[in-house]
PDB file of N, CA and C in Angstrom:
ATOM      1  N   UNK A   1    -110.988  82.315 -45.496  1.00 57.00           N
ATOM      2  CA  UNK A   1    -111.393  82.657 -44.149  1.00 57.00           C
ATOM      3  C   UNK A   1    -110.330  83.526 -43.467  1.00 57.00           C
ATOM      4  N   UNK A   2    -109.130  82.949 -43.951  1.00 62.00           N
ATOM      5  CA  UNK A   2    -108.341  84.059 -42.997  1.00 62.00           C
ATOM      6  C   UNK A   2    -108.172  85.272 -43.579  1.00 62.00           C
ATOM      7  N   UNK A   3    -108.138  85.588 -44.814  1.00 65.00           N
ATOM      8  CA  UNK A   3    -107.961  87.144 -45.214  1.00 65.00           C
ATOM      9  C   UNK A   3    -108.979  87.816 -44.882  1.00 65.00           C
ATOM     10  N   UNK A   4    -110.389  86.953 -44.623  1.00 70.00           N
ATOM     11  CA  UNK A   4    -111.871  87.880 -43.791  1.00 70.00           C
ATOM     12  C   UNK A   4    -111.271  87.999 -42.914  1.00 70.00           C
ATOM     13  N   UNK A   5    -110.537  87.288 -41.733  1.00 71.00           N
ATOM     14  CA  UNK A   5    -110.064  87.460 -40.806  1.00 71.00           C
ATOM     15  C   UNK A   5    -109.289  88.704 -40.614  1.00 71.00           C
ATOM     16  N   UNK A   6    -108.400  88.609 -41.607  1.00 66.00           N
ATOM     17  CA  UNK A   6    -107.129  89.935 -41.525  1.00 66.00           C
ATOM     18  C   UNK A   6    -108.044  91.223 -41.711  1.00 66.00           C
ATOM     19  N   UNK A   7    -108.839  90.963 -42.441  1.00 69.00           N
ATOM     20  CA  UNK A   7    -109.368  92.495 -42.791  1.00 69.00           C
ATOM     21  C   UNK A   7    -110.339  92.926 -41.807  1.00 69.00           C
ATOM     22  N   UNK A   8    -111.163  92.344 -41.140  1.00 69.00           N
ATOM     23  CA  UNK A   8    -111.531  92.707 -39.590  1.00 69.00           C
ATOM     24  C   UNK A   8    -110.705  92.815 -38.554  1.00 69.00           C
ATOM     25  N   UNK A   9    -109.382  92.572 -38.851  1.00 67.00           N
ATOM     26  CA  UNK A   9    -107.928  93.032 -37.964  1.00 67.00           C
ATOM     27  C   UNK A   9    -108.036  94.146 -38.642  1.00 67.00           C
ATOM     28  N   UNK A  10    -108.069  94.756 -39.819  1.00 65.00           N
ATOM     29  CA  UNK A  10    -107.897  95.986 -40.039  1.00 65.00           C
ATOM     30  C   UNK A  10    -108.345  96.267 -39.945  1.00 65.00           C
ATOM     31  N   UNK A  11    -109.741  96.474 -39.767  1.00 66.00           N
ATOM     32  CA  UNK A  11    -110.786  97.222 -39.680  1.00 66.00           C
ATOM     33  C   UNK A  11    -110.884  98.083 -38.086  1.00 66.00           C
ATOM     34  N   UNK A  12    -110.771  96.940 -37.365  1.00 66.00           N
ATOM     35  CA  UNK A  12    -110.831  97.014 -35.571  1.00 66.00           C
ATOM     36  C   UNK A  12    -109.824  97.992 -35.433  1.00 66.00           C
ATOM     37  N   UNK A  13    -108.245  97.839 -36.331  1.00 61.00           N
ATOM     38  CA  UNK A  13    -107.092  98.750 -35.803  1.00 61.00           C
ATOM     39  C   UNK A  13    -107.171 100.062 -35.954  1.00 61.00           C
ATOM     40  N   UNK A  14    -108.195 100.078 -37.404  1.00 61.00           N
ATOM     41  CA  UNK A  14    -108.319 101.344 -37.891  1.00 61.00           C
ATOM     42  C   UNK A  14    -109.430 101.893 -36.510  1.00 61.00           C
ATOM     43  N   UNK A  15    -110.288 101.017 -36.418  1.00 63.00           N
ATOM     44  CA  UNK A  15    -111.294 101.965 -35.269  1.00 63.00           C
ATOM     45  C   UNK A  15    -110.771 102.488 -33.952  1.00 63.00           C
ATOM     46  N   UNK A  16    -110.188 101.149 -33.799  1.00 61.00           N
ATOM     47  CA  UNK A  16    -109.043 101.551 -32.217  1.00 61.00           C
ATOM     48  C   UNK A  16    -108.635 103.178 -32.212  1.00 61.00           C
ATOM     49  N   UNK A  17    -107.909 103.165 -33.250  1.00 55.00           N
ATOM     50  CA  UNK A  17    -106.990 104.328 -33.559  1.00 55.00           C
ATOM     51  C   UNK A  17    -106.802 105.177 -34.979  1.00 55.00           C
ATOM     52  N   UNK A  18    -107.736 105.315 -35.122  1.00 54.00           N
ATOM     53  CA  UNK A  18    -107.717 106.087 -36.695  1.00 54.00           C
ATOM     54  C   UNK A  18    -106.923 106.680 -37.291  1.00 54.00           C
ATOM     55  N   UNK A  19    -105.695 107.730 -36.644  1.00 54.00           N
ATOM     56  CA  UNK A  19    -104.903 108.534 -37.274  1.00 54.00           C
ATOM     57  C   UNK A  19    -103.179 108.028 -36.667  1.00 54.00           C
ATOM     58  N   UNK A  20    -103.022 108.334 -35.202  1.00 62.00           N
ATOM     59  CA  UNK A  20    -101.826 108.154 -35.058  1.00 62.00           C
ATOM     60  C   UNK A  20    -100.908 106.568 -34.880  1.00 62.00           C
ATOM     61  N   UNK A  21    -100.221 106.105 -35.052  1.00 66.00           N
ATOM     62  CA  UNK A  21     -99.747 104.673 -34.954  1.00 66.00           C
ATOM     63  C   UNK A  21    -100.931 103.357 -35.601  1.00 66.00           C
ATOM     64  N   UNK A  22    -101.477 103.558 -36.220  1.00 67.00           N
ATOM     65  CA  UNK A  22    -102.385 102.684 -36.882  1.00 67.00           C
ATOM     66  C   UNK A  22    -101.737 101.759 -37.541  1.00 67.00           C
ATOM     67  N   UNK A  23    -100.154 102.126 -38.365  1.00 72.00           N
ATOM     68  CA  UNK A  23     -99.484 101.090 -39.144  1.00 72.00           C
ATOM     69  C   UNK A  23     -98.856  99.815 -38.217  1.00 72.00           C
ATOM     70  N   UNK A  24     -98.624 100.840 -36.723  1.00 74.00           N
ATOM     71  CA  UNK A  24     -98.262  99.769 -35.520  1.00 74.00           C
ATOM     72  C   UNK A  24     -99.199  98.691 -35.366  1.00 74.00           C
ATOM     73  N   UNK A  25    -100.310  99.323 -35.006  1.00 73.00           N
ATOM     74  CA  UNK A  25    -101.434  98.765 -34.116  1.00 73.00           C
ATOM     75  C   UNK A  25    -102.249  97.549 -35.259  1.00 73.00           C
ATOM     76  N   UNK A  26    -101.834  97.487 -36.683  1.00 75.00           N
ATOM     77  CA  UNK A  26    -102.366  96.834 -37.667  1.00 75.00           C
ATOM     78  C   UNK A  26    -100.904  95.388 -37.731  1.00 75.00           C
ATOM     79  N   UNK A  27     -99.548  96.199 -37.518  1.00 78.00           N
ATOM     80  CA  UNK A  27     -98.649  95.049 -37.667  1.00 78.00           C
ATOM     81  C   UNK A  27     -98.700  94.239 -36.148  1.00 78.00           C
ATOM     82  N   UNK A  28     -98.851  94.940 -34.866  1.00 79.00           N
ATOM     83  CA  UNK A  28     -98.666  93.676 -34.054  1.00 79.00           C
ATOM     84  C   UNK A  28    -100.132  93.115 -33.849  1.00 79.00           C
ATOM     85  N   UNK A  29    -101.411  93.424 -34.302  1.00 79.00           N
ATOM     86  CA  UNK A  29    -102.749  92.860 -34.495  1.00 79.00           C
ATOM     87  C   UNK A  29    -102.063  91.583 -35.386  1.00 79.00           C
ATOM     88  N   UNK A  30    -101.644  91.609 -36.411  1.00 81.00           N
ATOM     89  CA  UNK A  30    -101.482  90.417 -37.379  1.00 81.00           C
ATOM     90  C   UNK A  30    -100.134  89.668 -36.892  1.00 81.00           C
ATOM     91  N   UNK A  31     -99.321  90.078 -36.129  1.00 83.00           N
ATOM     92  CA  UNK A  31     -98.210  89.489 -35.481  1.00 83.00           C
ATOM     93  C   UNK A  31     -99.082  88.453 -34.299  1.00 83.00           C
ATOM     94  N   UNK A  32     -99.927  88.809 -34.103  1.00 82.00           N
ATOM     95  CA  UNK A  32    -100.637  88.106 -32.610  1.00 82.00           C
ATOM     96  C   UNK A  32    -101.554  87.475 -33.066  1.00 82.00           C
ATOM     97  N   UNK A  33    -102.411  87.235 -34.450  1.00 84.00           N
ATOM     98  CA  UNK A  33    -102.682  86.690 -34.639  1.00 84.00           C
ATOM     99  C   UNK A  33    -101.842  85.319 -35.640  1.00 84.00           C
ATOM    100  N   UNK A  34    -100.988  85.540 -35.674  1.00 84.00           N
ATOM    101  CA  UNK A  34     -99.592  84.394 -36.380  1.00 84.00           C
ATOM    102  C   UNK A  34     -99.158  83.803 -35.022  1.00 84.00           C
ATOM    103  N   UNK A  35     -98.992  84.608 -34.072  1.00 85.00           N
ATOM    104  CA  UNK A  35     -98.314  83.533 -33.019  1.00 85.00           C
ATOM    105  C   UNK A  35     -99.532  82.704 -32.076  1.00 85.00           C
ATOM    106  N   UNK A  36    -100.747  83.382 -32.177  1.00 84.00           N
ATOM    107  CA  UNK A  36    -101.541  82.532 -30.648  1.00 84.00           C
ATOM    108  C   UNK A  36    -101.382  81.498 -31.070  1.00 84.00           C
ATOM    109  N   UNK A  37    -101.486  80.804 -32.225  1.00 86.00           N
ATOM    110  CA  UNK A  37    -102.262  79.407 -32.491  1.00 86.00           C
ATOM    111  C   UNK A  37    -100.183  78.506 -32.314  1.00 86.00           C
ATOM    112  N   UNK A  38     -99.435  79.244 -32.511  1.00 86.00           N
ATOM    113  CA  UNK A  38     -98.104  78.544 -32.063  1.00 86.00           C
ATOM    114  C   UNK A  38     -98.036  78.908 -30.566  1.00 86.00           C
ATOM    115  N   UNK A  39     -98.315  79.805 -30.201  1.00 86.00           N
ATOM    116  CA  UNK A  39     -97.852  79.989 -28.465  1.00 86.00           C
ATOM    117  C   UNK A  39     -99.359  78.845 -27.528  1.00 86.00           C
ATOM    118  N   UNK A  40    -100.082  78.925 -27.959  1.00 86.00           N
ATOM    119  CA  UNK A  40    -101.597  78.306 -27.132  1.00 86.00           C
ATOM    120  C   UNK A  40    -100.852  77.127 -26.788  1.00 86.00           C
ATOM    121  N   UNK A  41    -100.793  75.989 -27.694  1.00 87.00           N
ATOM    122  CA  UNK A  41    -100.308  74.700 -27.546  1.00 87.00           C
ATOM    123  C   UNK A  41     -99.278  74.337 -26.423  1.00 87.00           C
ATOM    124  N   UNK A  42     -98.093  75.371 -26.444  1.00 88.00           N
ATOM    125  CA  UNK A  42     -96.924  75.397 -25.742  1.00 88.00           C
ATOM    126  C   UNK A  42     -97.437  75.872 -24.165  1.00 88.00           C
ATOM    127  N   UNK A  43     -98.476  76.989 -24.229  1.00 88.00           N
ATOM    128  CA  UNK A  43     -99.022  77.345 -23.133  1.00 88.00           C
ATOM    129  C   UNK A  43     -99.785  76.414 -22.207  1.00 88.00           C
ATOM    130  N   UNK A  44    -100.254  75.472 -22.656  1.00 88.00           N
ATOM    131  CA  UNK A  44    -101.138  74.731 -22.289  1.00 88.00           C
ATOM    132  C   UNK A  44    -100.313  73.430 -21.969  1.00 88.00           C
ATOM    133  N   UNK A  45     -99.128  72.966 -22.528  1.00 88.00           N
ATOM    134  CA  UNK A  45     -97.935  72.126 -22.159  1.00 88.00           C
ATOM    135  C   UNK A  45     -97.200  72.288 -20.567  1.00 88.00           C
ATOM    136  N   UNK A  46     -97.416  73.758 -20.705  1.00 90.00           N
ATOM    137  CA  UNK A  46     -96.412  74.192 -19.517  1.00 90.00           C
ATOM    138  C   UNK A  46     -96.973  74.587 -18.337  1.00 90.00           C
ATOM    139  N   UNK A  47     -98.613  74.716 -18.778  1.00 90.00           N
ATOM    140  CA  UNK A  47     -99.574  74.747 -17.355  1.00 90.00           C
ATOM    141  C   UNK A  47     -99.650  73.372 -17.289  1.00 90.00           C
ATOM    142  N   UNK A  48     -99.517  72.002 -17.455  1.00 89.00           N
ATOM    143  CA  UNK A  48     -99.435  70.882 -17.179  1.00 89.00           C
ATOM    144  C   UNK A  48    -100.522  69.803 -17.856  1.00 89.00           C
ATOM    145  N   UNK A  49    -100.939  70.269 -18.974  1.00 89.00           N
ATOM    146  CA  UNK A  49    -102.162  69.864 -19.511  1.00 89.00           C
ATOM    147  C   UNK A  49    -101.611  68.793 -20.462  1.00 89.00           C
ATOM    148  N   UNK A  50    -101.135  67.442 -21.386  1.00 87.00           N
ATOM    149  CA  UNK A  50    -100.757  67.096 -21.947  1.00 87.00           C
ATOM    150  C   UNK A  50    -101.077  65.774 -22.120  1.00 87.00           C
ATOM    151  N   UNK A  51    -100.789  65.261 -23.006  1.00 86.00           N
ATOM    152  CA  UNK A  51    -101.818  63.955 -23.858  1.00 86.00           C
ATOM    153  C   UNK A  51    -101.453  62.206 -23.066  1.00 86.00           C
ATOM    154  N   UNK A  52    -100.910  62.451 -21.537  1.00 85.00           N
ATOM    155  CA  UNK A  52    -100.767  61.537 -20.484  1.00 85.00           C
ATOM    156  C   UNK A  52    -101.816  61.911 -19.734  1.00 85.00           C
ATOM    157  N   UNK A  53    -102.579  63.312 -19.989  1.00 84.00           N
ATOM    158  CA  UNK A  53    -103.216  63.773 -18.414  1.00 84.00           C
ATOM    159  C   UNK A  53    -102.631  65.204 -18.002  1.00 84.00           C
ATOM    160  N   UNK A  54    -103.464  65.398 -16.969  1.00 86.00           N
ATOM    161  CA  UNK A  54    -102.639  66.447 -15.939  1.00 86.00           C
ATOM    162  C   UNK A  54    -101.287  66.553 -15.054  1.00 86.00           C
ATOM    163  N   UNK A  55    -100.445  66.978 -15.211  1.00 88.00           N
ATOM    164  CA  UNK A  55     -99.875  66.427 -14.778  1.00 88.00           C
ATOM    165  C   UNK A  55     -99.454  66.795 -13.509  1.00 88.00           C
ATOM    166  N   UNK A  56     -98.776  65.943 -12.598  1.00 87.00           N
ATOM    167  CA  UNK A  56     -99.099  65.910 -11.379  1.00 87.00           C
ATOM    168  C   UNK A  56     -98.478  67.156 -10.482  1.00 87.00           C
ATOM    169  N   UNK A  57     -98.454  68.107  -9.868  1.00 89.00           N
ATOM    170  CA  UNK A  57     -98.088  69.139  -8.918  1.00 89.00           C
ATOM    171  C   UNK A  57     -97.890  70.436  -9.954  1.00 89.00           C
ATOM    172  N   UNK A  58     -98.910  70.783 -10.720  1.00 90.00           N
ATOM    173  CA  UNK A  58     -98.686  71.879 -12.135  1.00 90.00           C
ATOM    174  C   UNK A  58     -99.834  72.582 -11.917  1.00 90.00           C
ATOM    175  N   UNK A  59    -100.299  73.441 -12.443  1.00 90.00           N
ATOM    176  CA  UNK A  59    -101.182  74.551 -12.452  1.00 90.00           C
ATOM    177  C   UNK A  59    -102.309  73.783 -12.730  1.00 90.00           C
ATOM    178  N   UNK A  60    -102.136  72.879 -13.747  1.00 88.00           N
ATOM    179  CA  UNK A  60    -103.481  72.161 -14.026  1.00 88.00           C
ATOM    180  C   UNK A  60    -103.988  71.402 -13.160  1.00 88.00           C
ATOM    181  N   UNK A  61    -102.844  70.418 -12.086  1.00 89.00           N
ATOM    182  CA  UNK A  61    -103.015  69.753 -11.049  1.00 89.00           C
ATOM    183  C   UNK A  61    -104.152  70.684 -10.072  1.00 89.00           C
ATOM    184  N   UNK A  62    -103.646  71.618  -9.909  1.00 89.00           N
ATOM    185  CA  UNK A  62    -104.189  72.851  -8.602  1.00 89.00           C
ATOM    186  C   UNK A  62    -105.531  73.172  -9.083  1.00 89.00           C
ATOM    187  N   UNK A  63    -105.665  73.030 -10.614  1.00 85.00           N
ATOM    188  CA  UNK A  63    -107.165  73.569 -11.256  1.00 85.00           C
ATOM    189  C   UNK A  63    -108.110  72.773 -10.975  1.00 85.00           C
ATOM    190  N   UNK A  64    -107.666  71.625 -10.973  1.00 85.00           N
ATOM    191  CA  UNK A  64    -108.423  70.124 -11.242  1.00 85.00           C
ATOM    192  C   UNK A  64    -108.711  69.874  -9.686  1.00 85.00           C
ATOM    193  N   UNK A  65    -108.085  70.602  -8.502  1.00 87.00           N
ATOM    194  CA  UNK A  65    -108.057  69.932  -7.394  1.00 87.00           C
ATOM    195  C   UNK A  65    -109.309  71.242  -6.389  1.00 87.00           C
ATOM    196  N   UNK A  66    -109.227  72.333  -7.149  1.00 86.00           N
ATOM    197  CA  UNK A  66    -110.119  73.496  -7.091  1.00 86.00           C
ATOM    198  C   UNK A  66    -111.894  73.050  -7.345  1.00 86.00           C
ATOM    199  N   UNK A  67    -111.748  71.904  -8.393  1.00 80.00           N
ATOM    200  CA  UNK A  67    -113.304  71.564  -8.779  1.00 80.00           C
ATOM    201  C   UNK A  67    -113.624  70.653  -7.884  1.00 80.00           C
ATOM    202  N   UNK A  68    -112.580  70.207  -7.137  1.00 81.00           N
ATOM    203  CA  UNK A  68    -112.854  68.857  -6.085  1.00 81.00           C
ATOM    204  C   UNK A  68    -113.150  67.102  -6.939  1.00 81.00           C
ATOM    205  N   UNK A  69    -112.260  67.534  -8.142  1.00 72.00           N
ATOM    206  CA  UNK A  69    -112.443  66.403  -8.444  1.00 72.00           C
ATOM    207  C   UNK A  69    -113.712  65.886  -9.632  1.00 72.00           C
ATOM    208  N   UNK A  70    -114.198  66.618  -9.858  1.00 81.00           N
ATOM    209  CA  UNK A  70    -115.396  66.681 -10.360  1.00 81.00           C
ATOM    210  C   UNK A  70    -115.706  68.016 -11.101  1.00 81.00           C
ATOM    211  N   UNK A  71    -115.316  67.366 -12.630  1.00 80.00           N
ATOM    212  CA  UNK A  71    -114.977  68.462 -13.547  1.00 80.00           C
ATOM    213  C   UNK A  71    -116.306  68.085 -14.539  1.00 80.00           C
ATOM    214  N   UNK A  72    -117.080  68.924 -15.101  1.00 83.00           N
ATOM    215  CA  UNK A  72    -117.880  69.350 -15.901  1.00 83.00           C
ATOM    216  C   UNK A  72    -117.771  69.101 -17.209  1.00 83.00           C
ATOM    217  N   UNK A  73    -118.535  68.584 -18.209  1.00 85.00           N
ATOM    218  CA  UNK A  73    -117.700  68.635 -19.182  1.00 85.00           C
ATOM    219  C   UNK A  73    -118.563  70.049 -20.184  1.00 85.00           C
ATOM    220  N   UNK A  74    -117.444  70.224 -20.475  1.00 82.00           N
ATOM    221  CA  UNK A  74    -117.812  71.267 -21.372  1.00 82.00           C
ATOM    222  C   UNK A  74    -116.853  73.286 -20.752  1.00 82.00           C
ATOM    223  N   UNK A  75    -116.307  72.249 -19.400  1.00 83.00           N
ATOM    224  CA  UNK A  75    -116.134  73.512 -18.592  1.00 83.00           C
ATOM    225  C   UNK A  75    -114.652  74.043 -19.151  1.00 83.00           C
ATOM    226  N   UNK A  76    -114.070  74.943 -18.837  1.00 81.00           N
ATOM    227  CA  UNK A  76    -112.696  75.812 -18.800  1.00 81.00           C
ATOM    228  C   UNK A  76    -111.418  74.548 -18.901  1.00 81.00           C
ATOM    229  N   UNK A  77    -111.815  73.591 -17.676  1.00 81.00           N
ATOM    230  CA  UNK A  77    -110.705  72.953 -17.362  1.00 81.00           C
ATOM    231  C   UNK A  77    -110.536  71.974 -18.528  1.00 81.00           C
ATOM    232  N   UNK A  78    -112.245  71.081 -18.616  1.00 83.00           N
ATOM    233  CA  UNK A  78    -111.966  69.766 -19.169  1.00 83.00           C
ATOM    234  C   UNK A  78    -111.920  70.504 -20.907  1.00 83.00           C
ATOM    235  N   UNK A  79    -111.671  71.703 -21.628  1.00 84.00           N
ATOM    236  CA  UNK A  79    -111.445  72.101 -22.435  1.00 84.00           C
ATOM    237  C   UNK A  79    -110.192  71.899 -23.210  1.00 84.00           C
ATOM    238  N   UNK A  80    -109.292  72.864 -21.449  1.00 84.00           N
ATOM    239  CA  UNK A  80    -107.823  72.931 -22.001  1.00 84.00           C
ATOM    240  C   UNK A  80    -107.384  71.413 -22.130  1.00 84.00           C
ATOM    241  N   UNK A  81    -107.749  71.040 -21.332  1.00 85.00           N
ATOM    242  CA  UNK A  81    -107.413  68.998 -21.111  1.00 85.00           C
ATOM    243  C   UNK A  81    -107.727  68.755 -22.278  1.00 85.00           C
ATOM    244  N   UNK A  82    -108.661  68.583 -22.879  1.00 85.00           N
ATOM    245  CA  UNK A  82    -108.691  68.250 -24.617  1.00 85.00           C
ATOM    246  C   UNK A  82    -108.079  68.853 -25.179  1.00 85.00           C
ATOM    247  N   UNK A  83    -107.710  69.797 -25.463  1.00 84.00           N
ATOM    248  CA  UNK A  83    -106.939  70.305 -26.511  1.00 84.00           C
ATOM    249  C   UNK A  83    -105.416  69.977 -26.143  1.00 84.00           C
ATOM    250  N   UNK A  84    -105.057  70.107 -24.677  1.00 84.00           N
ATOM    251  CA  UNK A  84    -103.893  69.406 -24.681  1.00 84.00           C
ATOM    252  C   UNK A  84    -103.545  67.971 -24.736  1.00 84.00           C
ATOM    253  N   UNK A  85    -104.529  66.909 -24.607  1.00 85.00           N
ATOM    254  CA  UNK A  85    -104.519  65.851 -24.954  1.00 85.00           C
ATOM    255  C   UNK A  85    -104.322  65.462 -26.403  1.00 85.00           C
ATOM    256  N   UNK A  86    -105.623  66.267 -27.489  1.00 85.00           N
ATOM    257  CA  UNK A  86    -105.521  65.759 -28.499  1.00 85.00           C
ATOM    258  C   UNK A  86    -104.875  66.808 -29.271  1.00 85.00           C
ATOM    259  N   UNK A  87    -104.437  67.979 -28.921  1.00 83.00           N
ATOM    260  CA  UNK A  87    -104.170  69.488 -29.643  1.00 83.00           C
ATOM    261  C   UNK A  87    -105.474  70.488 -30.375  1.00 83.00           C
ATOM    262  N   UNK A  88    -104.877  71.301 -30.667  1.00 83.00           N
ATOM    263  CA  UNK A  88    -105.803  72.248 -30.740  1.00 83.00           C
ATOM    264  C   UNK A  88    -106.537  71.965 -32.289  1.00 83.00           C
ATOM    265  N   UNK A  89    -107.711  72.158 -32.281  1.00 83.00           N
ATOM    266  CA  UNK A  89    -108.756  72.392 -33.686  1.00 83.00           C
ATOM    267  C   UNK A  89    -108.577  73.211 -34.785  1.00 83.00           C
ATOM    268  N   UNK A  90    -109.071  73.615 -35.697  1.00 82.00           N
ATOM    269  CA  UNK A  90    -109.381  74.468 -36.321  1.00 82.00           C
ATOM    270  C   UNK A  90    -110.117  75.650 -35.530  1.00 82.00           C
ATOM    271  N   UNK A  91    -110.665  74.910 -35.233  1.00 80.00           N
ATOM    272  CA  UNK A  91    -111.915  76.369 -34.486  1.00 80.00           C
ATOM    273  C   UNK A  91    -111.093  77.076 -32.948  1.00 80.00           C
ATOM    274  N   UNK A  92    -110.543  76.635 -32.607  1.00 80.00           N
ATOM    275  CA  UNK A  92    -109.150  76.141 -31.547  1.00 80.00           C
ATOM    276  C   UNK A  92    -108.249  77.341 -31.900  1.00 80.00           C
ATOM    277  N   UNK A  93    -107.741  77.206 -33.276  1.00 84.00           N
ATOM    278  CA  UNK A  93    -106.631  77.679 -33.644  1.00 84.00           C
ATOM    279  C   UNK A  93    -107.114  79.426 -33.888  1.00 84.00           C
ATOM    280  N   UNK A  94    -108.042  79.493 -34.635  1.00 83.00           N
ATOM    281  CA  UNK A  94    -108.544  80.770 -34.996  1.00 83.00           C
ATOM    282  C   UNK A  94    -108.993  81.574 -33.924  1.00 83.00           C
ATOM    283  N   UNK A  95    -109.795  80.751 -32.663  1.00 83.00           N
ATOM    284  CA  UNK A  95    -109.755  81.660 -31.331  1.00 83.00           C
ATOM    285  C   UNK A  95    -108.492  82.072 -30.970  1.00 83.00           C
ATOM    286  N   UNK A  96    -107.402  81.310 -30.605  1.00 84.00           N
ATOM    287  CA  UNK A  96    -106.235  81.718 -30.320  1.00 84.00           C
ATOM    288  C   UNK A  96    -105.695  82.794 -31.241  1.00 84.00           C
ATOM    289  N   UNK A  97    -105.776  82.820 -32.478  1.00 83.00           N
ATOM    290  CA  UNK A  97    -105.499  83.659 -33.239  1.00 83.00           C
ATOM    291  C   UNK A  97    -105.736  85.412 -33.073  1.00 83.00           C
ATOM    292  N   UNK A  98    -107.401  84.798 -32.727  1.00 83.00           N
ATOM    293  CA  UNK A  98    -108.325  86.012 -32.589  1.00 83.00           C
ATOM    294  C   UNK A  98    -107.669  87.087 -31.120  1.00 83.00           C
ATOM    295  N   UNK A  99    -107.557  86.123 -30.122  1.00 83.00           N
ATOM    296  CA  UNK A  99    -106.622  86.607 -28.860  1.00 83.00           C
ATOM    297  C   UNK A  99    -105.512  87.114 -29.129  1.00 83.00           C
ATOM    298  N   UNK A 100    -104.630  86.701 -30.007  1.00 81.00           N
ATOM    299  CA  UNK A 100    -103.597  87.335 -30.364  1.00 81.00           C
ATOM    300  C   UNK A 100    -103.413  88.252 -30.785  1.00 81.00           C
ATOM    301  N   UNK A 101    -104.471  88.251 -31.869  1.00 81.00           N
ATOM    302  CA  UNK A 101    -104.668  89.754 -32.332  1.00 81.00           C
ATOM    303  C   UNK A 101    -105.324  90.841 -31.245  1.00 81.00           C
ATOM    304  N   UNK A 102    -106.302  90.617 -30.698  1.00 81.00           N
ATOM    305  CA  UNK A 102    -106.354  91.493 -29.449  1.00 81.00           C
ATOM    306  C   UNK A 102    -105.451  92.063 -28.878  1.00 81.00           C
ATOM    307  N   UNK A 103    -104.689  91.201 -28.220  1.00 81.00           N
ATOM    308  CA  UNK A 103    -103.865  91.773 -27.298  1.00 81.00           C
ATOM    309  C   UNK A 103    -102.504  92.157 -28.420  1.00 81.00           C
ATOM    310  N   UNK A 104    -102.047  91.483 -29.237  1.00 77.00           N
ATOM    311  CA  UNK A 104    -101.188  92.595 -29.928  1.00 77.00           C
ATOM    312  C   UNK A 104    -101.653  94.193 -30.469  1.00 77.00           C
ATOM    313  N   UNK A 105    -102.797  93.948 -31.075  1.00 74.00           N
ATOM    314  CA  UNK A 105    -103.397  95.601 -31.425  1.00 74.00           C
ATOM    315  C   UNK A 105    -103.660  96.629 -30.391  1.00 74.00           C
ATOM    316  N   UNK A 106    -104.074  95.940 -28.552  1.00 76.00           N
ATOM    317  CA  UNK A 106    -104.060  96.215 -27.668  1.00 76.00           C
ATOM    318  C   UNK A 106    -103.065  97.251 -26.942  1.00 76.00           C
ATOM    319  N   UNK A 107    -101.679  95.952 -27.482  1.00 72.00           N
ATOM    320  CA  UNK A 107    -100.401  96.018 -26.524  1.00 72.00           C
ATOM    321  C   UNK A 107     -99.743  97.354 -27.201  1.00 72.00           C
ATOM    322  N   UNK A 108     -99.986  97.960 -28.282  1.00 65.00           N
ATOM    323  CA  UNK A 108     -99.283  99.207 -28.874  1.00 65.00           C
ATOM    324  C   UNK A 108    -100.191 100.642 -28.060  1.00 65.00           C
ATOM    325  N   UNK A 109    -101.362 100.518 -27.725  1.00 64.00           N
ATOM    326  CA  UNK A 109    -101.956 101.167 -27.016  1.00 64.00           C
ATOM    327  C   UNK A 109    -102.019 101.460 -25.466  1.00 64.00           C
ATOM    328  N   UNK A 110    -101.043 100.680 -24.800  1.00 60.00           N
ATOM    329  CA  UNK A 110    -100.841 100.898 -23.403  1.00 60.00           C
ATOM    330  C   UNK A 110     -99.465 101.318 -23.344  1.00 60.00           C
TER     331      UNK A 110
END
């Protein structure tokens, strides 16, 4: 699954940009997809999301206090709350991945 993965990273980099910096735009695509699934977890620690709860006066606090208390399930919030409770999935990990690669193949283009 992941070398299908890599090679639709190449594929996308090549379309992005066909001729000039393509060797760039292919190494930080696969650089960003190696770090989301290590940076997500940590991200989601430090917005206040973690396997006690929300924690109290944190970004997640302010998110949770935005729904009035009355969170959805299935929604944005009670998402990150699972995954920071129990950590991230498989299916979890490869979105993050997928983001990474975005915005690294992205980030050589701005």
């Amino acid at each position: 699954m992941i070398s299908r993965t890599l090679t639709y990273i190449l594929i996308a980099s090549l379309c992005l940009q066909p001729t000039e910096g393509w060797l760039l735009t292919i190494s930080l695509g696969v650089a960003g997809f190696v770090a989301g699934p290590i940076v997500a977890p940590i991200a989601l620690g430090a917005a206040g999301f973690g396997a006690g709860g929300i924690a109290g006066g944190s970004l997640a606090a302010a998110a949770m206090a935005s729904y009035g208390g009355a969170v959805a399930a299935g929604s944005a919030l009670s998402l990150a709350q699972s995954a920071g409770a129990a950590g991230i999935g498989l299916a979890g990990k490869v979105a993050a991945g997928a983001v990474g690669a975005a915005v690294g193949a992205l980030y050589e283009n701005s």
